[in-house]
Coordinates of C-alpha atoms in Angstrom, one line a residue:
M1 CA 92.9 46.6 79.7
Y2 CA 90.7 48.2 82.1
L3 CA 92.5 51.4 81.8
S4 CA 92.5 51.5 78.3
Q5 CA 88.7 51.1 78.2
V6 CA 88.7 54.0 80.8
R7 CA 90.8 55.9 78.3
N8 CA 88.3 55.7 75.5
F9 CA 85.5 57.1 77.4
L10 CA 86.9 59.5 79.7
P11 CA 89.0 62.8 78.7
Y12 CA 91.2 62.5 81.1
S13 CA 95.2 63.5 80.9
R14 CA 98.0 61.1 81.1
L15 CA 98.6 62.5 84.7
G16 CA 95.2 62.2 85.7
L17 CA 95.2 58.6 84.5
M18 CA 97.9 57.7 86.6
N19 CA 96.4 59.3 89.6
I20 CA 93.3 57.2 89.0
Q21 CA 95.3 54.1 88.6
N22 CA 97.2 54.7 91.9
R23 CA 94.1 55.5 93.9
C24 CA 92.3 52.6 92.6
Y25 CA 95.1 50.1 93.8
E26 CA 95.2 51.9 96.9
K27 CA 91.5 51.6 97.4
V28 CA 91.4 48.1 96.8
A29 CA 94.6 47.4 98.6
L30 CA 92.8 48.4 101.8
K31 CA 89.7 46.5 101.4
T32 CA 91.3 43.2 100.6
T33 CA 94.3 41.0 101.8
K34 CA 96.8 39.3 99.4
S35 CA 95.0 36.0 99.7
Q36 CA 91.5 37.0 98.9
E37 CA 92.8 38.5 95.9
M38 CA 94.3 35.3 94.7
E39 CA 91.1 33.3 95.8
N40 CA 89.2 35.8 93.7
S41 CA 91.6 35.5 90.9
K42 CA 91.5 31.6 90.9
A43 CA 87.7 31.6 90.9
S44 CA 87.3 34.1 88.1
M45 CA 89.9 32.1 85.7
Q46 CA 87.9 28.6 86.7
S47 CA 84.4 30.1 85.7
V48 CA 86.0 30.6 82.1
G49 CA 86.9 27.0 81.7
L50 CA 90.8 27.1 83.0
T51 CA 92.4 24.1 84.5
P52 CA 94.3 24.3 87.9
K53 CA 97.5 23.6 85.5
Q54 CA 96.8 26.6 83.7
I55 CA 95.8 28.8 86.3
E56 CA 99.3 28.1 88.0
M57 CA 100.5 29.7 84.9
F58 CA 99.2 33.2 86.4
P59 CA 101.0 33.6 89.8
T60 CA 100.0 37.3 90.3
A61 CA 96.2 38.4 90.7
K62 CA 95.1 41.2 88.6
V63 CA 93.5 43.9 90.9
H64 CA 90.2 45.0 89.8
I65 CA 89.4 48.6 88.8
P66 CA 86.0 49.6 90.5
M67 CA 83.5 50.2 87.6
A68 CA 81.9 53.1 89.8
L69 CA 84.3 55.3 88.1
T70 CA 82.2 57.1 85.2
S71 CA 82.3 60.3 83.4
R72 CA 80.2 61.7 86.0
E73 CA 82.4 61.5 88.8
P74 CA 84.4 64.7 89.3
I75 CA 88.1 64.2 89.8
I76 CA 89.5 65.8 93.0
L77 CA 93.3 67.3 92.3
P78 CA 95.5 67.3 94.9
F79 CA 96.8 70.4 96.5
D80 CA 100.0 70.5 94.9
E81 CA 98.3 71.0 91.7
V82 CA 96.7 74.4 92.6
P83 CA 98.3 77.1 90.2
G84 CA 100.3 80.0 91.4
P85 CA 103.8 81.6 91.0
K86 CA 106.3 79.2 90.0
S87 CA 109.1 81.1 91.6
L88 CA 107.8 80.3 95.1
K89 CA 107.2 76.8 94.6
Y90 CA 110.8 76.6 93.3
I91 CA 112.1 78.2 96.6
S92 CA 110.1 75.7 98.4
N93 CA 112.2 72.7 97.1
F94 CA 114.7 73.8 99.3
R95 CA 112.4 73.7 102.2
Q96 CA 114.1 70.4 103.7
Y97 CA 117.6 72.1 103.6
L98 CA 116.4 74.7 105.9
S99 CA 118.0 74.6 109.6
V100 CA 116.1 72.9 112.2
I101 CA 116.7 76.0 114.1
G102 CA 114.1 78.0 111.9
T103 CA 114.5 81.4 113.9
Q104 CA 112.7 84.2 113.5
I105 CA 115.8 85.5 111.3
T106 CA 115.4 82.9 108.9
V107 CA 111.4 83.3 108.3
G108 CA 111.9 87.2 108.3
V109 CA 114.6 86.9 105.5
L110 CA 112.5 84.5 103.5
T111 CA 109.4 86.6 103.9
M112 CA 111.4 89.7 102.8
M113 CA 113.0 87.9 99.7
L114 CA 109.1 86.8 98.8
N115 CA 107.8 90.3 98.7
V116 CA 110.7 92.1 97.3
G117 CA 109.4 93.2 93.6
T118 CA 105.7 92.5 94.9
Y119 CA 105.4 95.3 97.2
V120 CA 106.9 98.8 97.5
N121 CA 105.0 100.3 100.2
A122 CA 101.7 99.8 102.1
K123 CA 99.5 102.0 99.5
K124 CA 100.7 100.8 95.9
P125 CA 101.0 96.8 95.4
L126 CA 102.8 96.6 92.0
K127 CA 100.9 93.4 91.1
N128 CA 97.4 93.0 92.9
L129 CA 95.2 90.3 93.4
S130 CA 93.2 90.7 90.4
A131 CA 96.4 90.2 88.3
L132 CA 97.1 86.9 90.0
F133 CA 93.6 85.7 89.2
D134 CA 93.8 86.8 85.5
E135 CA 97.1 84.8 85.3
Y136 CA 96.3 81.7 87.0
G137 CA 92.8 81.4 87.5
P138 CA 89.8 81.6 90.4
V139 CA 92.1 79.7 92.8
V140 CA 95.8 80.6 93.4
R141 CA 98.4 79.1 95.7
F142 CA 101.2 80.9 97.3
V143 CA 103.7 78.1 98.5
S144 CA 105.5 79.2 101.4
P145 CA 109.2 77.9 101.7
V146 CA 108.8 77.5 105.7
G147 CA 105.0 76.1 105.6
G148 CA 101.7 77.7 105.9
D149 CA 100.6 77.8 102.4
I150 CA 98.2 80.5 101.3
V151 CA 95.3 79.8 98.9
L152 CA 93.5 83.2 96.9
I153 CA 89.8 82.9 95.9
N154 CA 87.6 85.2 94.2
H155 CA 84.6 83.4 92.6
P156 CA 81.3 83.6 94.7
E157 CA 80.4 79.9 94.6
H158 CA 83.8 79.6 95.9
I159 CA 83.4 82.0 98.9
Q160 CA 80.1 80.5 99.7
K161 CA 81.5 77.2 99.9
V162 CA 84.3 78.3 102.3
Y163 CA 81.7 80.3 104.6
A164 CA 79.5 77.1 104.5
M165 CA 82.5 75.1 106.3
E166 CA 83.6 77.6 108.6
G167 CA 82.1 75.7 111.6
S168 CA 80.4 77.0 114.9
Y169 CA 83.7 79.2 115.9
P170 CA 85.1 80.6 112.6
V171 CA 88.9 81.1 112.5
R172 CA 90.1 84.0 110.5
S173 CA 93.7 85.3 110.3
N174 CA 94.8 87.8 112.9
L175 CA 96.5 91.0 112.7
D176 CA 100.0 89.6 113.5
S177 CA 101.2 93.0 114.7
L178 CA 98.5 93.7 117.1
E179 CA 98.4 89.9 118.5
K180 CA 102.2 90.4 118.8
Y181 CA 101.7 93.5 120.8
R182 CA 99.1 92.2 123.2
A183 CA 101.1 89.0 124.0
E184 CA 104.3 90.8 124.4
H185 CA 103.3 94.2 125.8
R186 CA 100.0 93.5 127.6
N187 CA 100.2 89.8 128.6
Q188 CA 96.6 89.3 127.2
I189 CA 95.6 85.9 126.6
Y190 CA 92.6 86.8 124.9
G191 CA 91.8 89.4 121.9
G192 CA 89.2 91.6 121.3
T193 CA 86.1 90.5 119.0
F194 CA 88.0 91.4 115.9
T195 CA 91.2 89.3 116.9
A196 CA 89.8 86.5 119.2
F197 CA 88.2 83.2 118.0
G198 CA 86.9 80.2 119.7
E199 CA 84.7 80.1 122.6
E200 CA 86.2 83.2 123.9
W201 CA 85.2 85.3 120.7
H202 CA 81.8 83.9 121.2
R203 CA 81.4 84.8 124.8
Q204 CA 82.6 88.2 124.0
R205 CA 80.3 88.8 121.1
E206 CA 77.2 87.3 122.9
V207 CA 77.8 89.9 125.5
V208 CA 78.5 93.0 123.2
V209 CA 75.8 92.6 120.6
A210 CA 72.4 93.8 122.3
P211 CA 73.8 96.4 124.4
L212 CA 76.0 97.8 121.2
H213 CA 72.6 98.3 119.1
E214 CA 70.5 99.6 122.1
S215 CA 73.2 102.3 123.0
V216 CA 73.0 103.5 119.2
S217 CA 69.4 103.8 119.7
K218 CA 69.5 105.7 122.6
H219 CA 72.2 108.2 120.9
M220 CA 70.6 108.8 117.8
G221 CA 69.9 112.5 119.0
G222 CA 73.5 112.9 119.5
I223 CA 74.7 111.4 116.5
N224 CA 72.1 113.5 114.4
E225 CA 73.8 116.5 116.1
V226 CA 77.7 115.4 115.3
C227 CA 76.2 114.9 111.6
E228 CA 75.1 118.7 111.8
N229 CA 78.1 119.8 113.3
F230 CA 79.9 118.0 110.4
T231 CA 78.2 119.7 107.7
L232 CA 78.7 123.4 109.6
K233 CA 82.4 122.4 109.8
I234 CA 82.6 121.6 106.0
F235 CA 80.8 125.0 105.5
N236 CA 83.5 126.7 107.3
I237 CA 86.5 125.3 106.0
R238 CA 85.9 125.1 102.2
N239 CA 87.9 127.4 99.9
Y240 CA 86.8 130.3 97.7
Q241 CA 85.9 127.1 95.1
D242 CA 83.6 125.8 97.8
E243 CA 86.2 122.7 97.7
I244 CA 87.8 120.5 100.4
T245 CA 91.5 120.7 99.3
D246 CA 93.2 118.1 101.3
N247 CA 91.7 117.1 104.7
L248 CA 88.3 115.7 104.0
Y249 CA 89.1 112.4 105.1
K250 CA 90.5 113.5 108.2
E251 CA 87.2 115.4 108.9
I252 CA 85.2 112.4 108.1
Y253 CA 87.4 110.4 110.6
K254 CA 86.7 113.1 113.4
W255 CA 82.8 113.0 112.4
S256 CA 83.4 108.9 113.0
F257 CA 85.5 109.2 116.1
D258 CA 82.8 111.5 117.8
C259 CA 79.8 109.2 116.9
M260 CA 81.6 105.9 118.5
G261 CA 82.5 108.2 121.2
L262 CA 78.9 108.4 122.0
I263 CA 78.0 104.8 121.3
L264 CA 81.0 103.3 123.2
F265 CA 81.3 105.9 126.1
S266 CA 78.2 107.8 126.1
K267 CA 80.6 110.6 125.6
K268 CA 80.3 113.8 123.5
F269 CA 84.3 113.9 122.3
T270 CA 83.4 116.9 120.0
M271 CA 86.7 116.5 117.8
L272 CA 85.1 118.2 115.1
N273 CA 85.1 121.3 117.1
T274 CA 88.3 121.0 118.7
E275 CA 92.0 121.9 117.6
V276 CA 94.2 118.9 118.5
V277 CA 96.5 119.8 121.4
Y278 CA 97.6 116.4 122.2
S279 CA 98.8 117.0 125.7
Q280 CA 95.7 119.1 127.3
C281 CA 93.1 116.4 127.1
D282 CA 92.3 112.9 127.1
M283 CA 89.9 113.1 124.2
S284 CA 92.5 114.7 121.9
W285 CA 95.2 112.5 122.8
L286 CA 92.7 109.3 122.3
Y287 CA 91.7 110.7 118.8
H288 CA 95.6 111.3 118.2
S289 CA 96.6 107.9 119.6
L290 CA 94.0 106.2 117.6
E291 CA 94.9 107.7 114.1
K292 CA 98.7 106.9 114.8
A293 CA 98.1 103.5 116.1
T294 CA 96.0 103.1 112.8
D295 CA 99.0 103.9 110.5
A296 CA 101.4 101.9 112.2
I297 CA 99.0 99.0 112.0
I298 CA 98.7 99.3 108.4
K299 CA 102.4 99.8 107.8
C300 CA 103.3 96.7 110.0
E301 CA 100.6 94.4 108.0
S302 CA 101.8 95.7 104.5
G303 CA 104.8 95.7 102.9
L304 CA 108.3 94.2 104.1
Q305 CA 107.8 93.0 107.8
F306 CA 111.2 93.9 109.3
W307 CA 109.1 94.4 112.5
K308 CA 109.3 90.6 113.1
L309 CA 113.0 90.7 113.1
L310 CA 113.9 93.6 114.9
P311 CA 112.0 96.7 116.6
T312 CA 111.7 99.0 113.6
P313 CA 110.5 102.8 114.1
T314 CA 106.9 101.2 112.8
W315 CA 106.7 98.9 115.3
S316 CA 108.0 101.2 118.1
S317 CA 105.2 103.7 116.8
L318 CA 102.7 100.9 117.1
V319 CA 103.8 100.2 120.7
K320 CA 103.7 103.6 122.2
Y321 CA 100.5 104.6 120.4
C322 CA 98.8 101.4 121.3
D323 CA 100.0 101.8 124.9
S324 CA 98.2 105.3 124.8
L325 CA 95.1 103.7 123.7
D326 CA 95.0 100.9 126.3
N327 CA 95.9 103.1 129.0
L328 CA 93.3 105.9 127.9
I329 CA 90.7 103.5 127.4
G330 CA 91.4 101.6 130.7
K331 CA 90.8 104.9 132.2
Y332 CA 87.2 105.4 131.0
V333 CA 86.4 101.4 131.6
L334 CA 87.7 102.0 135.6
E335 CA 85.7 105.1 135.9
A336 CA 82.6 103.5 134.6
E337 CA 83.3 100.4 136.9
Q338 CA 83.3 102.7 139.7
S339 CA 80.2 104.7 139.0
V340 CA 78.5 101.0 138.3
G341 CA 79.7 99.9 141.8
V342 CA 78.1 102.9 143.7
Q343 CA 75.0 102.6 141.6
L344 CA 74.6 98.9 142.3
K345 CA 75.5 99.8 146.3
N346 CA 72.6 102.6 146.5
M347 CA 70.1 100.3 144.5
R348 CA 70.5 97.0 146.1
S349 CA 68.0 97.8 148.6
N350 CA 65.4 98.5 146.0
V351 CA 66.2 96.6 143.0
S352 CA 66.7 92.8 143.5
D353 CA 68.1 92.1 139.9
E354 CA 71.7 94.0 139.6
S355 CA 71.1 93.7 135.7
F356 CA 68.7 96.4 135.9
A357 CA 69.2 99.4 133.3
L358 CA 71.4 101.8 135.1
E359 CA 71.0 105.5 134.7
N360 CA 73.3 107.1 132.3
N361 CA 74.0 103.5 130.8
S362 CA 76.4 103.1 128.1
L363 CA 77.9 100.2 126.4
V364 CA 80.7 99.9 128.9
N365 CA 78.5 99.9 131.8
A366 CA 76.2 97.0 130.1
M367 CA 79.4 94.9 129.8
L368 CA 80.2 95.6 133.7
V369 CA 76.8 94.1 134.9
G370 CA 74.7 91.0 134.3
E371 CA 75.5 87.2 134.3
N372 CA 77.9 87.3 131.7
K373 CA 79.9 90.6 132.8
M374 CA 83.3 90.8 131.6
S375 CA 86.5 92.1 133.4
A376 CA 87.5 95.7 133.0
E377 CA 90.7 94.3 131.2
D378 CA 88.4 92.4 128.5
I379 CA 86.3 95.3 128.1
A380 CA 89.2 97.6 127.3
T381 CA 90.5 95.2 124.8
V382 CA 86.8 94.8 123.1
I383 CA 86.6 98.6 123.0
M384 CA 90.1 99.2 121.2
D385 CA 89.3 96.7 118.7
M386 CA 85.8 98.7 118.2
L387 CA 87.7 102.1 118.1
L388 CA 90.2 100.6 115.4
I389 CA 87.8 98.7 113.3
G390 CA 84.4 100.8 113.6
V391 CA 85.9 104.2 113.0
N392 CA 88.4 103.3 110.1
T393 CA 85.7 101.2 108.2
I394 CA 82.9 103.9 108.6
T395 CA 85.5 106.5 107.6
S396 CA 86.4 104.5 104.6
S397 CA 82.9 103.7 103.6
M398 CA 82.0 107.2 103.8
S399 CA 84.7 108.7 101.9
F400 CA 83.7 106.6 99.1
L401 CA 80.1 107.2 99.4
L402 CA 80.5 110.9 98.9
Y403 CA 83.3 110.5 96.1
H404 CA 80.7 108.5 94.1
I405 CA 77.8 110.5 94.8
A406 CA 80.0 113.4 93.5
K407 CA 81.2 111.9 90.6
Y408 CA 77.9 110.5 89.3
Q409 CA 75.6 113.6 89.1
R410 CA 72.6 111.7 87.5
A411 CA 72.5 109.4 90.7
Q412 CA 73.2 112.4 93.0
K413 CA 70.0 114.2 91.3
I414 CA 67.6 111.3 91.9
L415 CA 69.1 110.9 95.5
F416 CA 68.4 114.4 96.3
S417 CA 64.9 114.5 95.0
E418 CA 64.4 111.4 97.2
I419 CA 65.7 113.1 100.5
D420 CA 63.8 116.4 99.5
K421 CA 60.8 114.4 99.7
V422 CA 61.6 113.1 103.1
G423 CA 62.0 116.7 104.6
G424 CA 64.6 118.3 106.9
D425 CA 62.5 117.6 110.2
L426 CA 63.7 114.2 110.4
N427 CA 62.2 111.8 113.1
I428 CA 65.5 110.7 114.3
S429 CA 63.8 108.5 117.0
N430 CA 62.4 106.1 114.4
M431 CA 65.5 105.8 111.9
S432 CA 64.3 102.7 110.7
A433 CA 61.5 104.5 109.3
I434 CA 63.9 107.1 107.3
I435 CA 65.8 104.0 105.8
E436 CA 62.3 102.6 104.4
Q437 CA 61.4 106.1 103.2
T438 CA 65.1 106.3 101.0
P439 CA 65.5 103.0 99.0
Y440 CA 67.7 105.2 96.6
L441 CA 69.9 106.3 99.4
Q442 CA 70.2 102.6 100.5
A443 CA 71.2 101.4 97.1
C444 CA 73.7 104.1 96.8
I445 CA 75.5 103.1 99.8
K446 CA 75.0 99.3 98.9
E447 CA 76.8 100.1 95.7
S448 CA 79.3 102.3 96.8
L449 CA 80.3 99.5 99.3
R450 CA 80.2 96.9 96.4
L451 CA 82.7 99.1 94.4
V452 CA 85.0 99.9 97.5
P453 CA 84.5 97.5 100.6
P454 CA 86.1 98.8 103.6
I455 CA 88.1 95.8 104.2
P456 CA 89.0 94.4 100.7
V457 CA 89.8 91.0 101.6
L458 CA 88.4 88.3 104.1
T459 CA 90.2 85.2 105.5
R460 CA 89.2 82.3 106.9
I461 CA 91.1 79.0 108.6
L462 CA 89.0 75.9 107.9
P463 CA 88.6 73.1 110.6
K464 CA 88.0 70.4 107.6
N465 CA 89.7 69.5 104.1
I466 CA 87.6 71.5 101.3
T467 CA 87.5 71.2 97.7
I468 CA 87.3 74.3 95.6
D469 CA 87.1 74.0 91.8
R470 CA 88.1 70.3 92.1
F471 CA 91.5 71.1 94.0
N472 CA 91.7 69.4 97.5
I473 CA 92.5 71.9 100.3
P474 CA 93.8 70.6 103.3
R475 CA 92.5 71.8 106.6
G476 CA 94.4 74.6 108.5
T477 CA 95.6 76.4 105.3
L478 CA 94.9 80.2 105.3
I479 CA 92.3 81.1 102.6
I480 CA 92.0 84.6 101.4
M481 CA 88.9 85.7 100.0
S482 CA 89.5 88.7 97.9
T483 CA 85.7 89.9 97.9
Q484 CA 86.6 93.2 96.2
D485 CA 87.8 91.6 93.2
A486 CA 84.8 89.3 93.3
S487 CA 82.6 92.5 93.4
L488 CA 84.3 94.0 90.5
K489 CA 84.1 91.0 88.1
E490 CA 82.1 91.6 85.1
G491 CA 81.0 87.9 85.3
N492 CA 79.3 88.8 88.6
Y493 CA 77.5 92.1 87.6
D494 CA 76.9 94.1 84.4
D495 CA 79.2 97.0 84.1
A496 CA 80.8 96.1 87.4
S497 CA 83.1 99.3 87.6
V498 CA 80.2 101.4 87.1
F499 CA 78.3 103.3 90.2
Y500 CA 75.0 102.2 89.3
P501 CA 72.5 102.1 92.4
E502 CA 69.6 101.1 90.5
R503 CA 70.9 97.4 90.2
W504 CA 69.7 97.1 93.8
L505 CA 66.2 98.5 93.5
K506 CA 63.6 96.2 93.3
G507 CA 62.1 96.9 90.3
D508 CA 65.3 97.0 88.5
A509 CA 67.1 94.5 90.3
K510 CA 68.7 91.1 88.5
E511 CA 69.4 87.9 90.3
Y512 CA 72.9 88.4 91.7
H513 CA 75.0 85.9 93.5
A514 CA 74.5 86.5 97.3
F515 CA 78.2 86.2 97.9
A516 CA 79.4 88.5 94.9
S517 CA 79.5 91.4 97.4
I518 CA 79.7 90.8 100.9
P519 CA 81.3 94.2 102.3
F520 CA 80.5 93.0 106.0
G521 CA 81.3 89.6 105.8
F522 CA 79.1 86.7 106.4
G523 CA 77.9 84.2 109.0
A524 CA 78.9 83.9 112.5
R525 CA 81.9 86.5 112.3
K526 CA 79.9 88.9 110.0
C527 CA 80.4 92.5 111.0
L528 CA 78.7 93.7 114.4
G529 CA 78.3 97.0 113.4
Q530 CA 76.6 96.7 110.0
N531 CA 73.3 98.4 111.1
I532 CA 75.3 101.0 112.8
A533 CA 77.4 102.1 109.7
E534 CA 74.5 102.0 107.4
T535 CA 72.7 104.3 110.0
M536 CA 75.5 106.7 110.4
L537 CA 76.3 106.8 106.6
S538 CA 72.5 107.2 105.9
L539 CA 72.1 110.3 108.2
L540 CA 75.2 112.0 107.5
T541 CA 74.4 111.5 103.5
I542 CA 70.9 113.1 104.2
R543 CA 72.2 116.0 106.1
I544 CA 74.9 116.6 103.8
L545 CA 72.5 116.6 100.5
Q546 CA 70.2 118.7 102.5
K547 CA 72.8 121.7 102.3
F548 CA 75.0 120.8 99.6
K549 CA 75.5 119.7 96.0
L550 CA 78.6 117.6 95.4
E551 CA 80.7 117.9 92.6
Y552 CA 84.4 116.2 91.5
H553 CA 86.3 117.5 88.6
Y554 CA 89.6 115.7 89.1
G555 CA 90.7 112.2 88.1
D556 CA 89.6 108.9 89.3
I557 CA 90.3 107.7 92.8
G558 CA 91.3 104.4 93.7
S559 CA 91.2 102.3 96.7
T560 CA 94.2 101.0 99.0
R561 CA 94.7 97.4 99.3
S562 CA 95.8 97.5 102.7
F563 CA 94.3 96.3 106.0
I564 CA 91.7 99.1 105.4
S565 CA 90.7 100.8 102.0
R566 CA 91.8 104.2 101.7
P567 CA 91.5 106.4 99.0
T568 CA 94.5 106.8 97.0
K569 CA 94.6 110.6 96.7
A570 CA 93.0 113.5 98.2
L571 CA 89.2 113.8 98.1
K572 CA 88.7 117.2 96.3
I573 CA 84.9 117.6 96.6
R574 CA 83.1 120.6 96.1
F575 CA 80.4 121.6 98.6
V576 CA 78.4 124.2 96.8
D577 CA 75.4 125.7 98.3
R578 CA 71.8 124.8 97.7
I579 CA 70.1 127.8 96.7

């Protein structure tokens, strides 16, 4: 009777009603014993005038459904109700028949079967995430036959809710290939600032934050010099049509590498002015190893992951070049450690505090001294992460920024007018003032990062259950937040696919959801180098537009959905001299 009354007022499905009934019975059963139910039932029957003999005709007490259930109370659906590809759910039904052995071969073969028909290679996904959201909605579940289900989301409110529940030590999915390499070939318990988690991650981050930004401020003059070297290099390698045909991305990569060399090591790498002869100097070999290690990591993390089963050529390449990176970075760190030791020994008689700022201080030096100093091995790991992530994300961001400026001439005219007012003689020591004087440039950077964030998806593994779109997601589930899909959704931005910097200016800006575009992440694990990246992008853009007008006359350039967003084809941008 009670359920029929509820059905009249609530628009629930039949399945929903059955779930409500079951939950209500379970809830009451936990609170009352069987004898209490019988006594309550008898008391109710006596209150309506039934005699004891009549009461005996009802041997079973009815369970009362709480009246708190109203149309305002949201229904929380179980995890199994989250929509997703049915083929994966069918395969998961055979989970109980899998052998207890559960070897890497079994897992690898199943992973391969799931990926066949979905990915051809690391660059061209046949069915990207946006297509999944179009078919299944804002919450999509990938059912794994061997456990470890994945949930995909792209709605700003849902992304915000995930970040709100990430806890003090957020956990995200690691790069499996890099984690495997460090565990098997370096015997490292802890990862760097990108791959570590928990208290060790927090300790590393606290040690690195302040020295990193101080190093950037100290080397602004050197970074400006690298930017000017880049414009000179572009001037020299253009063809007769003022165009860079096929290696612009690589030149931007060299620029980013040279800048990070100053910030991390206080050294001038000068890759922009050097022909890469890998066997002749550490700097060239470090650049070559970084480039090759990045390619190997992207291939290992995308497509078919045979490297988990056997040593594939891609895995062997990753090991080779990560070994090289680790050895070369370790060499720099040991040299810095010896130098710091000598300086501290000489200063000890005059300076009581050993954390005193050393002469020619660098980020590595700063991590070697002080109360929270790190070991040489941990520093090498942190620096390796910063090179891998920093160089690649800044290169990606700068590449797409130049592409968007070259493609949208209206925006470029406004931007050049702003830069021209700032003047060519920049006060590099006060970069914050330059950024304040170039609001349209900052809007262009923000808009380009919205269209193509350098890392297209962010991940979290939450310590608690979470309800997303009325679906209960168990703790420990890998949640993939497709931030690029969120930033390109028409419901979140007007003309979302159009490069329109004015949307970020104070006079024209609308109230957009704060989590519709988060290219640098959010919260405790927000990108350490956001200010560094924005400063470098601003300075190089100013130097380029002071000398060149950018043009692009080819088809649209998309971005890969791999570990790092990269252009899907060559950046054939023309750099026309300004008269």
